[in-house]
Tab-separated table of N, CA and C in Angstrom:
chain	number	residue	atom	x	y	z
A	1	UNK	N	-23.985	2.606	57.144
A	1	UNK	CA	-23.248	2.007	58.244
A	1	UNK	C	-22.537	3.107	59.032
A	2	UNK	N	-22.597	2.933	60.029
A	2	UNK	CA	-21.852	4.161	61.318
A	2	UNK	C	-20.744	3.419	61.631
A	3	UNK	N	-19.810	4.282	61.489
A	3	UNK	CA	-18.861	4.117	62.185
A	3	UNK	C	-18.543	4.318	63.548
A	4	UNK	N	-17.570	2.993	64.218
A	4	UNK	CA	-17.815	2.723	65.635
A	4	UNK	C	-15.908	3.384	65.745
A	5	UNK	N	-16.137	4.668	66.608
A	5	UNK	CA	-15.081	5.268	66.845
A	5	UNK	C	-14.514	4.944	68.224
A	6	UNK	N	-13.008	4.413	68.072
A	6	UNK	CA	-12.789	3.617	69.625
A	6	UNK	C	-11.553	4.495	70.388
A	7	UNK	N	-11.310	4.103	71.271
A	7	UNK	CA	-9.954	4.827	72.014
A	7	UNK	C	-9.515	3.626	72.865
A	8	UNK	N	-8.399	2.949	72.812
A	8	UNK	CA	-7.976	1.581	73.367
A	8	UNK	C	-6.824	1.811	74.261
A	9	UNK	N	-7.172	2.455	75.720
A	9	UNK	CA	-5.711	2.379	76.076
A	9	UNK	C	-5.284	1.343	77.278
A	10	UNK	N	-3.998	1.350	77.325
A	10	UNK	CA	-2.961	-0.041	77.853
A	10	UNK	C	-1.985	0.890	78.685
A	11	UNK	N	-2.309	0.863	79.839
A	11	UNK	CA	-1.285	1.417	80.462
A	11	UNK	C	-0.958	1.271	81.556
A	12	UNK	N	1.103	0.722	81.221
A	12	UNK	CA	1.713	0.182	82.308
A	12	UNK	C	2.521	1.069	83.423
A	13	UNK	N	2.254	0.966	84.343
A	13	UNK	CA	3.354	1.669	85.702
A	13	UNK	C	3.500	0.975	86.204
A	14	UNK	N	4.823	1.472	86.946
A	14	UNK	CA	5.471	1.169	88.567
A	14	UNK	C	5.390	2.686	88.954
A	15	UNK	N	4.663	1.977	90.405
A	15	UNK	CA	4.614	2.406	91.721
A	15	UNK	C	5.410	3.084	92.567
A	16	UNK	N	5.913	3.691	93.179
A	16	UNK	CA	7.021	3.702	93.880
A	16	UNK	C	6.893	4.054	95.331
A	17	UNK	N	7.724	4.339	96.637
A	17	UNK	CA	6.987	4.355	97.717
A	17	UNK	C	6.886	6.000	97.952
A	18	UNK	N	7.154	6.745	97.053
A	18	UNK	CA	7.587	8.290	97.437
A	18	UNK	C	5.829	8.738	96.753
A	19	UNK	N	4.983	7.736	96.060
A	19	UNK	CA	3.884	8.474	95.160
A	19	UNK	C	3.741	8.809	93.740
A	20	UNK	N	5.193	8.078	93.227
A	20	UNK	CA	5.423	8.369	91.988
A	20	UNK	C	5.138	7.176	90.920
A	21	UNK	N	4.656	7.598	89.600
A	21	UNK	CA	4.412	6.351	88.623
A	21	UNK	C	5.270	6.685	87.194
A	22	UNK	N	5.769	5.555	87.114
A	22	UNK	CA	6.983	5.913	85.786
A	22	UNK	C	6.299	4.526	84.931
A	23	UNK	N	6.302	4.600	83.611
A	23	UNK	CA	6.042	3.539	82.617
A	23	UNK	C	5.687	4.341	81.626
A	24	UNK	N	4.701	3.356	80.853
A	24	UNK	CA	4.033	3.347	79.075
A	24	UNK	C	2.724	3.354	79.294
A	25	UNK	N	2.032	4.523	78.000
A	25	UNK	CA	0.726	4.601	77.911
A	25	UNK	C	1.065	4.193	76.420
A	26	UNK	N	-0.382	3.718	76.241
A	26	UNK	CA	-0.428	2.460	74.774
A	26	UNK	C	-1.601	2.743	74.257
A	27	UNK	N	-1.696	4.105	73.382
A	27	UNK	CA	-3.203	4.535	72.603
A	27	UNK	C	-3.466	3.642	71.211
A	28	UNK	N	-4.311	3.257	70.921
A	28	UNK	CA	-4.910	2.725	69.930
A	28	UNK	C	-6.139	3.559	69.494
A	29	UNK	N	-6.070	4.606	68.541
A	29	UNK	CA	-7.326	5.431	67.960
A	29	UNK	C	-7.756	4.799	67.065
A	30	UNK	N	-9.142	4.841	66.597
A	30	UNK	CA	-9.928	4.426	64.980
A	30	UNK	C	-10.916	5.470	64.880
A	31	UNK	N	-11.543	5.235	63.677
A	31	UNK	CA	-12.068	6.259	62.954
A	31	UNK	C	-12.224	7.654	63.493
A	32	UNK	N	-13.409	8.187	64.151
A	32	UNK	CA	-13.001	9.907	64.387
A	32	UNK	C	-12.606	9.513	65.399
A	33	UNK	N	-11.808	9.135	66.268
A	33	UNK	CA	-10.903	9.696	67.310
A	33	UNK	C	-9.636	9.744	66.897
A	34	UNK	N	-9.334	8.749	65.951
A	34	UNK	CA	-8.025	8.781	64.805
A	34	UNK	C	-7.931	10.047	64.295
A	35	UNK	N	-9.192	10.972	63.596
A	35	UNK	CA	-8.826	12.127	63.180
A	35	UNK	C	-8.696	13.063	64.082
A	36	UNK	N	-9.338	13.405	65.548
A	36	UNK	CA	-9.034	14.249	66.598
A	36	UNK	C	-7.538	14.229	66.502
A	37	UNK	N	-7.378	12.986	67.336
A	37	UNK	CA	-5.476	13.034	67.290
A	37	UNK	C	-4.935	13.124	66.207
A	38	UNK	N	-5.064	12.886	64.960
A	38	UNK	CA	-4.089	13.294	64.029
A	38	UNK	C	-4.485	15.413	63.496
A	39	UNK	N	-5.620	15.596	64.338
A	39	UNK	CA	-5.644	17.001	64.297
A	39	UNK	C	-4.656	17.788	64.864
A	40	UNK	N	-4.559	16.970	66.552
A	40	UNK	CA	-3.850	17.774	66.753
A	40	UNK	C	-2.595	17.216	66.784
A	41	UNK	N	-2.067	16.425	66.117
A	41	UNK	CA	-0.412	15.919	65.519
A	41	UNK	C	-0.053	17.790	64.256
A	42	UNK	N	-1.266	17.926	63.759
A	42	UNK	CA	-1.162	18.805	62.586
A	42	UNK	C	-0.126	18.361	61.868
A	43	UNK	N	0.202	17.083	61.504
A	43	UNK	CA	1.180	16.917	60.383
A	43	UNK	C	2.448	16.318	60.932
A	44	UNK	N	2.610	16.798	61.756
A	44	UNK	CA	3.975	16.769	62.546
A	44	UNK	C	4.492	15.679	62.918
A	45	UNK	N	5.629	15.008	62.218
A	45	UNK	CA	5.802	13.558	62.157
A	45	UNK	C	6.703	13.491	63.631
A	46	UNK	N	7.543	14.453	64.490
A	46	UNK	CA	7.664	14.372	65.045
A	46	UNK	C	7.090	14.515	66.630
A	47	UNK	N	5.548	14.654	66.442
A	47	UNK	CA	4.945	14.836	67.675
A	47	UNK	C	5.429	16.371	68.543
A	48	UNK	N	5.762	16.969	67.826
A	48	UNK	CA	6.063	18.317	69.317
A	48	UNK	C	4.590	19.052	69.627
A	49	UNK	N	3.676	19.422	68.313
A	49	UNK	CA	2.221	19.616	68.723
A	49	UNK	C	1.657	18.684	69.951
A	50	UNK	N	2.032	17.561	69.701
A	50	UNK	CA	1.270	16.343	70.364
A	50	UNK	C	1.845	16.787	71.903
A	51	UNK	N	3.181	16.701	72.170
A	51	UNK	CA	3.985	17.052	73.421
A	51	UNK	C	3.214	17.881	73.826
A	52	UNK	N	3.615	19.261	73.046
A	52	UNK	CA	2.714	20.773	73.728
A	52	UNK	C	1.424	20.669	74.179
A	53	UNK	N	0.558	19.950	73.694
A	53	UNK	CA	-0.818	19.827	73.641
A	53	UNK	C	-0.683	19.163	75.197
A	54	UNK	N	0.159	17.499	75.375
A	54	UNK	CA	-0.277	16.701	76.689
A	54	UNK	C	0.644	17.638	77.856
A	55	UNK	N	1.998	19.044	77.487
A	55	UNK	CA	2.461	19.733	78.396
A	55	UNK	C	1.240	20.566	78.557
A	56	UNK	N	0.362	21.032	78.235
A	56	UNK	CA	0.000	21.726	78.299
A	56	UNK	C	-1.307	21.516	79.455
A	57	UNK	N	-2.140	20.135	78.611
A	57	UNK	CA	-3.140	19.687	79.536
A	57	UNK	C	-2.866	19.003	80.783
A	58	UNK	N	-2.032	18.195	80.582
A	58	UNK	CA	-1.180	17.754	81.649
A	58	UNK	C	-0.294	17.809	82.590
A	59	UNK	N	-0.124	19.004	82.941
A	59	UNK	CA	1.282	19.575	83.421
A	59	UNK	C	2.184	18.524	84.439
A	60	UNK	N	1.847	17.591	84.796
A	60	UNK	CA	1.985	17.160	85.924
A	60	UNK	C	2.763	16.008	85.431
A	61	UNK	N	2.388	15.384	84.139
A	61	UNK	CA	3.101	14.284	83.490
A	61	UNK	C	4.998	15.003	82.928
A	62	UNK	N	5.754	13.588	83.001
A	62	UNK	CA	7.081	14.259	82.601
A	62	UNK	C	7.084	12.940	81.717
A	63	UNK	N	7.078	13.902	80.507
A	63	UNK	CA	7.330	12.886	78.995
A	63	UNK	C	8.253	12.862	78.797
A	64	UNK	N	8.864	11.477	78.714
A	64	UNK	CA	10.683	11.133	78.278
A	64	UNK	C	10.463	10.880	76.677
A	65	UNK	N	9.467	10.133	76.216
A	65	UNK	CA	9.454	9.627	74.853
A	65	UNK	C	7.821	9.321	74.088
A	66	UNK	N	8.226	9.649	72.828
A	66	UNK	CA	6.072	9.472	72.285
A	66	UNK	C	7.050	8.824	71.062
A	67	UNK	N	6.151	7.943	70.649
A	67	UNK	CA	6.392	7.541	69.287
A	67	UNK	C	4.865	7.233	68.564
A	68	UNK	N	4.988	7.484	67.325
A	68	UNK	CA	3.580	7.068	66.643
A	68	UNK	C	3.280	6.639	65.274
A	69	UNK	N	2.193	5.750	65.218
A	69	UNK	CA	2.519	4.633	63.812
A	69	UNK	C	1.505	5.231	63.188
A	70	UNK	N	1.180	4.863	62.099
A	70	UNK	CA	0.244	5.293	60.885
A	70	UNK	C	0.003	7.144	61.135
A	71	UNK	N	0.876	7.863	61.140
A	71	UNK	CA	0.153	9.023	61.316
A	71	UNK	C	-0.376	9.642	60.040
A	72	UNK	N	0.707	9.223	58.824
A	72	UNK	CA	-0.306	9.704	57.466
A	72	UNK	C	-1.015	8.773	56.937
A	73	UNK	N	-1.187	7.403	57.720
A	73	UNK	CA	-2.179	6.462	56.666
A	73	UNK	C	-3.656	6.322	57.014
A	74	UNK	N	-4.695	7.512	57.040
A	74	UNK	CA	-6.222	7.063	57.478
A	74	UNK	C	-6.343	5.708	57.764
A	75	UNK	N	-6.070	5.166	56.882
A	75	UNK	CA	-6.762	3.568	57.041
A	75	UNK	C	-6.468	2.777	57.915
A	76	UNK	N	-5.491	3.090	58.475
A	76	UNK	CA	-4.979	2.530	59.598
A	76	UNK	C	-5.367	3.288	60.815
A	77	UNK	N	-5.491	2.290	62.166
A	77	UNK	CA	-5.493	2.737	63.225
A	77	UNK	C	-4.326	3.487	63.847
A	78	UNK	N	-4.081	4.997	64.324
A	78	UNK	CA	-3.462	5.686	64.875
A	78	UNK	C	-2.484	4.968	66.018
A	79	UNK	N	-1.558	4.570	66.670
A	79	UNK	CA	-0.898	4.105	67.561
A	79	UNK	C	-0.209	4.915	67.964
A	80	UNK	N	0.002	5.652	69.434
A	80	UNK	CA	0.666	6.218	70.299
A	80	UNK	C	1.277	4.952	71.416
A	81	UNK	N	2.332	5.636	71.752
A	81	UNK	CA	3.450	5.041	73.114
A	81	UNK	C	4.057	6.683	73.805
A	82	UNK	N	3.441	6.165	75.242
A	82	UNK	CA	4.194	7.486	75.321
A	82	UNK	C	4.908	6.697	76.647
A	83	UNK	N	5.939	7.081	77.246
A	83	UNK	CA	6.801	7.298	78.345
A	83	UNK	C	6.958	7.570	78.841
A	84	UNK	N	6.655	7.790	80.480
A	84	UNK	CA	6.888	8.912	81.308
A	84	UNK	C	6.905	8.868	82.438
A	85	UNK	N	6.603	9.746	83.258
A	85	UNK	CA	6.745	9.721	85.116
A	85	UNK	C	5.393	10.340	85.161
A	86	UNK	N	5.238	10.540	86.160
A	86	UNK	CA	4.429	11.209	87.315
A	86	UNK	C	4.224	11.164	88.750
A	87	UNK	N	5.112	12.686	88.945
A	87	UNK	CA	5.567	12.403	90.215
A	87	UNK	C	4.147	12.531	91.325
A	88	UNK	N	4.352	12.352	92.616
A	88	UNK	CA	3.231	12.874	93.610
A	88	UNK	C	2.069	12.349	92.496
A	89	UNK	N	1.917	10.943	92.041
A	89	UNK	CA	0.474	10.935	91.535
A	89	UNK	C	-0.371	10.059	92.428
A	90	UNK	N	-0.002	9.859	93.223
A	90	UNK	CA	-0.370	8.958	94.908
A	90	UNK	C	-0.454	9.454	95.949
A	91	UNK	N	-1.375	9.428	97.123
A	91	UNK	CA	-0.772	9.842	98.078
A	91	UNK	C	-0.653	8.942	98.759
A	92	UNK	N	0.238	8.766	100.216
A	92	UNK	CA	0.645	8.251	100.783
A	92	UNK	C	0.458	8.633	102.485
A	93	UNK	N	-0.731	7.618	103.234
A	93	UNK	CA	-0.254	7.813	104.355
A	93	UNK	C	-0.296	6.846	105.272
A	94	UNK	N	0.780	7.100	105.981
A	94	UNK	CA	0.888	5.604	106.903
A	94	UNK	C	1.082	4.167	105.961
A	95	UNK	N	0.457	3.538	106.051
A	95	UNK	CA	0.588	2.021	105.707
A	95	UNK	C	-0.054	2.160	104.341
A	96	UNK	N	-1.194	3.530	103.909
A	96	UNK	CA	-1.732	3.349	102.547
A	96	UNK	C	-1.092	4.181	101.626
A	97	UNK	N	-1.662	3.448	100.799
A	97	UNK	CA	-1.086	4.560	99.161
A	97	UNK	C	-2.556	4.536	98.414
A	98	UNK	N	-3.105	5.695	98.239
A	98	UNK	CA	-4.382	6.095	97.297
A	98	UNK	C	-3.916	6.558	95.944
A	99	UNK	N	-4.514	5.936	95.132
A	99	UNK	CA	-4.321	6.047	93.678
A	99	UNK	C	-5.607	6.255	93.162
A	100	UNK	N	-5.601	7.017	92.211
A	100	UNK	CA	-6.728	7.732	91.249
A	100	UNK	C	-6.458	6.325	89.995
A	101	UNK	N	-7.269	5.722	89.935
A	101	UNK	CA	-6.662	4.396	88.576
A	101	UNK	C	-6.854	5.351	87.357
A	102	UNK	N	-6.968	6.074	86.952
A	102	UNK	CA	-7.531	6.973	85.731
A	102	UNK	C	-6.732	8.450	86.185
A	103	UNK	N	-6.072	8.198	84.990
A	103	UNK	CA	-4.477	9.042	85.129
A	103	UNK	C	-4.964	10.729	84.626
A	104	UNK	N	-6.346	10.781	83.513
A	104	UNK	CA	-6.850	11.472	82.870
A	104	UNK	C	-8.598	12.235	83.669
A	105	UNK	N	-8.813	13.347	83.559
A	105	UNK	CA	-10.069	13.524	84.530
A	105	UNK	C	-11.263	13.361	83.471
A	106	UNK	N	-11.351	12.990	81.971
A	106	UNK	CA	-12.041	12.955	81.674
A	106	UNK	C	-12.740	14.153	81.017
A	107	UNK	N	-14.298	14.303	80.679
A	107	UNK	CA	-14.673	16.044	80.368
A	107	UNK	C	-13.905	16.855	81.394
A	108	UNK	N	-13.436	17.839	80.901
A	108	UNK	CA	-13.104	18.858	81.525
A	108	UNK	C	-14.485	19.672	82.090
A	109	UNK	N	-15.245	20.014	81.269
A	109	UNK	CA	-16.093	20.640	81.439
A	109	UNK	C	-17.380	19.922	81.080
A	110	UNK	N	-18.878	20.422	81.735
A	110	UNK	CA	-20.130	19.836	80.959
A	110	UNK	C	-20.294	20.105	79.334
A	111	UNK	N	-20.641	19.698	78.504
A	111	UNK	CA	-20.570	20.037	77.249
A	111	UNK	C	-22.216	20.829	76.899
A	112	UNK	N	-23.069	20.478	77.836
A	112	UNK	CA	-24.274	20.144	77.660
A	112	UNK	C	-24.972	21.707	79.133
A	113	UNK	N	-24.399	23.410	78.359
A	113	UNK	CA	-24.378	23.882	79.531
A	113	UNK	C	-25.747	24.590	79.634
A	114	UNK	N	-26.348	24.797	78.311
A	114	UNK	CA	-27.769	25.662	78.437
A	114	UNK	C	-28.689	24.578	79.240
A	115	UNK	N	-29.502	25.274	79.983
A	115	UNK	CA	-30.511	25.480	80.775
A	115	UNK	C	-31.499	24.959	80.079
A	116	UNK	N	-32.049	25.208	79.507
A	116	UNK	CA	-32.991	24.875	78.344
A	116	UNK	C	-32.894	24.116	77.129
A	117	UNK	N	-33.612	23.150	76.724
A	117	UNK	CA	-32.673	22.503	75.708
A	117	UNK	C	-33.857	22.838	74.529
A	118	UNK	N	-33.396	23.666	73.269
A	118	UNK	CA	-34.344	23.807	72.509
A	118	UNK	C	-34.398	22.936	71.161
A	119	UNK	N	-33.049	22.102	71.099
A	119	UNK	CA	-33.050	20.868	70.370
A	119	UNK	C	-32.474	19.289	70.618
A	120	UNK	N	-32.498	18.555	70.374
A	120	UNK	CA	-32.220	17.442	70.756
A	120	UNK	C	-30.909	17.504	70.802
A	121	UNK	N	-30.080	16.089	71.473
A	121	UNK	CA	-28.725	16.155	71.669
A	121	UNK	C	-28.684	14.924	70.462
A	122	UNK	N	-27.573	15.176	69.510
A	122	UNK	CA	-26.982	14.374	68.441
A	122	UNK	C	-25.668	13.907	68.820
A	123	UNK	N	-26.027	12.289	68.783
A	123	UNK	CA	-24.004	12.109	68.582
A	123	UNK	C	-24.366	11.708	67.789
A	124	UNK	N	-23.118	12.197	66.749
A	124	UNK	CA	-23.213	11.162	65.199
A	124	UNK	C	-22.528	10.154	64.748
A	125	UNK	N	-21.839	9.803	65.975
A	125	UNK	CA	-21.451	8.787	65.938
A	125	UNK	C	-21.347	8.049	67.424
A	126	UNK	N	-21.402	6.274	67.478
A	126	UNK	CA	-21.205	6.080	68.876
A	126	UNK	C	-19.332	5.949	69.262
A	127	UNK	N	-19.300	6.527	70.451
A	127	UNK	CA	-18.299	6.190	71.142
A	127	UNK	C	-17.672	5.144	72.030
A	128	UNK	N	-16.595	4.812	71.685
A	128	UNK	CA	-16.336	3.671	72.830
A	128	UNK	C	-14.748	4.004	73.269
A	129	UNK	N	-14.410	4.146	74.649
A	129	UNK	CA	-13.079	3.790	75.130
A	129	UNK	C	-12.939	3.081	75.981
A	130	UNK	N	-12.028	2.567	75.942
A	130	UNK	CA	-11.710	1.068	76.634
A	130	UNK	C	-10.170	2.049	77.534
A	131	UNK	N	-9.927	1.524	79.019
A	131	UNK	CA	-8.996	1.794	79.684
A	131	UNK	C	-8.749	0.609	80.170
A	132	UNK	N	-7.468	0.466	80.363
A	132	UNK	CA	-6.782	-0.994	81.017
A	132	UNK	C	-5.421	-0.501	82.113
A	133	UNK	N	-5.702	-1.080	82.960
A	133	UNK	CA	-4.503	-0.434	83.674
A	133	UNK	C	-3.289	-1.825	84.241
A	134	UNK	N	-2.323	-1.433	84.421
A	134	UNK	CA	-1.453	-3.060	84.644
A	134	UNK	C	-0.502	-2.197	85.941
A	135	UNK	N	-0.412	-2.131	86.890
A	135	UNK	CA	0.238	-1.193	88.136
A	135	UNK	C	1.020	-2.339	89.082
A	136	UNK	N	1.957	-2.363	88.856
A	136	UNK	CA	2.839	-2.785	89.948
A	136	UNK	C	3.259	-2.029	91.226
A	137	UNK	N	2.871	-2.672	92.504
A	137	UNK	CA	2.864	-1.842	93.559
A	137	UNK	C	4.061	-2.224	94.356
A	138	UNK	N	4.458	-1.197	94.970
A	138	UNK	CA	5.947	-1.144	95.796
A	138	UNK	C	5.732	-2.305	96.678
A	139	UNK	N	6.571	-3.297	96.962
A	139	UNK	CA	6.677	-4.112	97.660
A	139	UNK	C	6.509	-4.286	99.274
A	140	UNK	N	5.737	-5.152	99.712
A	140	UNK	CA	5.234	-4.614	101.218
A	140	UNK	C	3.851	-4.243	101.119
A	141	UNK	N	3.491	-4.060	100.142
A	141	UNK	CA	2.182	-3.379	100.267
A	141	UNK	C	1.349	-5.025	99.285
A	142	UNK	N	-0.382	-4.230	99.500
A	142	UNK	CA	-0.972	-5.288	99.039
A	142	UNK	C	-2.330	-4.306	98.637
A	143	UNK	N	-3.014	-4.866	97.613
A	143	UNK	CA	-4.447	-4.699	97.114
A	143	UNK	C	-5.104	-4.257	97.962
A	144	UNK	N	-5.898	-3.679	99.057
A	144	UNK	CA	-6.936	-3.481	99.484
A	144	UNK	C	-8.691	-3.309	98.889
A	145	UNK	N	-8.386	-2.342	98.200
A	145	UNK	CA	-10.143	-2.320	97.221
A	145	UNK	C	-9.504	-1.881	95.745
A	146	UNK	N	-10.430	-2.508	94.812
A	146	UNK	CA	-10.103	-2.234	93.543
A	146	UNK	C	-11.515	-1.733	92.895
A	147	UNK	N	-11.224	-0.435	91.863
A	147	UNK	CA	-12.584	0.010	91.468
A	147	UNK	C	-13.103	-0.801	90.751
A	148	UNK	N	-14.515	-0.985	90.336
A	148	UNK	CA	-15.237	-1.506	89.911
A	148	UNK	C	-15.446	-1.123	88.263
A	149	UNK	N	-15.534	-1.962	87.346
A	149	UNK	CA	-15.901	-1.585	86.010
A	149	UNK	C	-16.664	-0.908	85.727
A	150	UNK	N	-16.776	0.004	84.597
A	150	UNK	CA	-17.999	1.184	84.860
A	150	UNK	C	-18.472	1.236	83.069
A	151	UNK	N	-19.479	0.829	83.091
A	151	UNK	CA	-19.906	0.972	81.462
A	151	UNK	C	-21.320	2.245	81.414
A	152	UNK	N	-20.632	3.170	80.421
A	152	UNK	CA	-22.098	4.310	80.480
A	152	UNK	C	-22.216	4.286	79.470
């Protein structure tokens, strides 16, 4: 049996009219994505690896608070909350506000960079993440286009 490794996130903002988003991101890890993140927790019941790691990739986020459940129990699913701002994560002109719905860019890089492929590509396990977004928008304003669901 394979294990079905998930990433579940829930994440709430407000809007504001300057471009800025303040709220909660709501991770839910299982099997190997549970161990990625508890890699890079390295133990650390207080999350400062975890901080350094999202200051680091993230520069742009301002973390007020992380809290996290099961970090020494495998068997359990991993749970993150984190807290925060992000300023200028909108832009703003005239009457619109453009938002990126996906706070994260995803691969950084291709993983897949030789030219030539002289063996097959293995995942050994399947992946699944789920993103949910809940955005309250500054008042006065309204929906115009919303992205479309995207399953690959």
């Amino acid at each position: 049996m394979r294990l079905k490794s998930t990433k579940g996130i829930l994440a709430k903002f407000d809007l504001d009219t300057e471009g800025g988003l303040s709220g909660t991101i709501n991770t839910t890890y299982t099997a190997y994505s549970a161990v990625d993140q508890r890699e890079i927790y390295a133990g650390k019941d207080d999350g400062v690896n975890k901080i350094k790691y999202l200051n680091k990739n993230l520069p742009d986020w301002s973390i007020k608070e992380l809290t996290v459940e099961n970090l020494d129990d495998a068997e359990k699913p991993l749970k993150e909350t984190i807290t925060l701002s992000i300023e200028n994560a909108a832009q703003i002109n005239d009457e619109r506000i453009y938002l990126k719905p996906t706070l994260q860019s995803g691969w950084e890089k291709n993983p897949f960079v030789s030219e030539k492929r002289a063996y097959p590509v293995e995942m050994p396990y399947p992946i699944n993440d789920l993103y949910s977004l809940i955005l309250t928008i500054p008042e006065g304003y309204s929906v115009e286009e919303l992205p479309k669901n995207t399953r690959l």
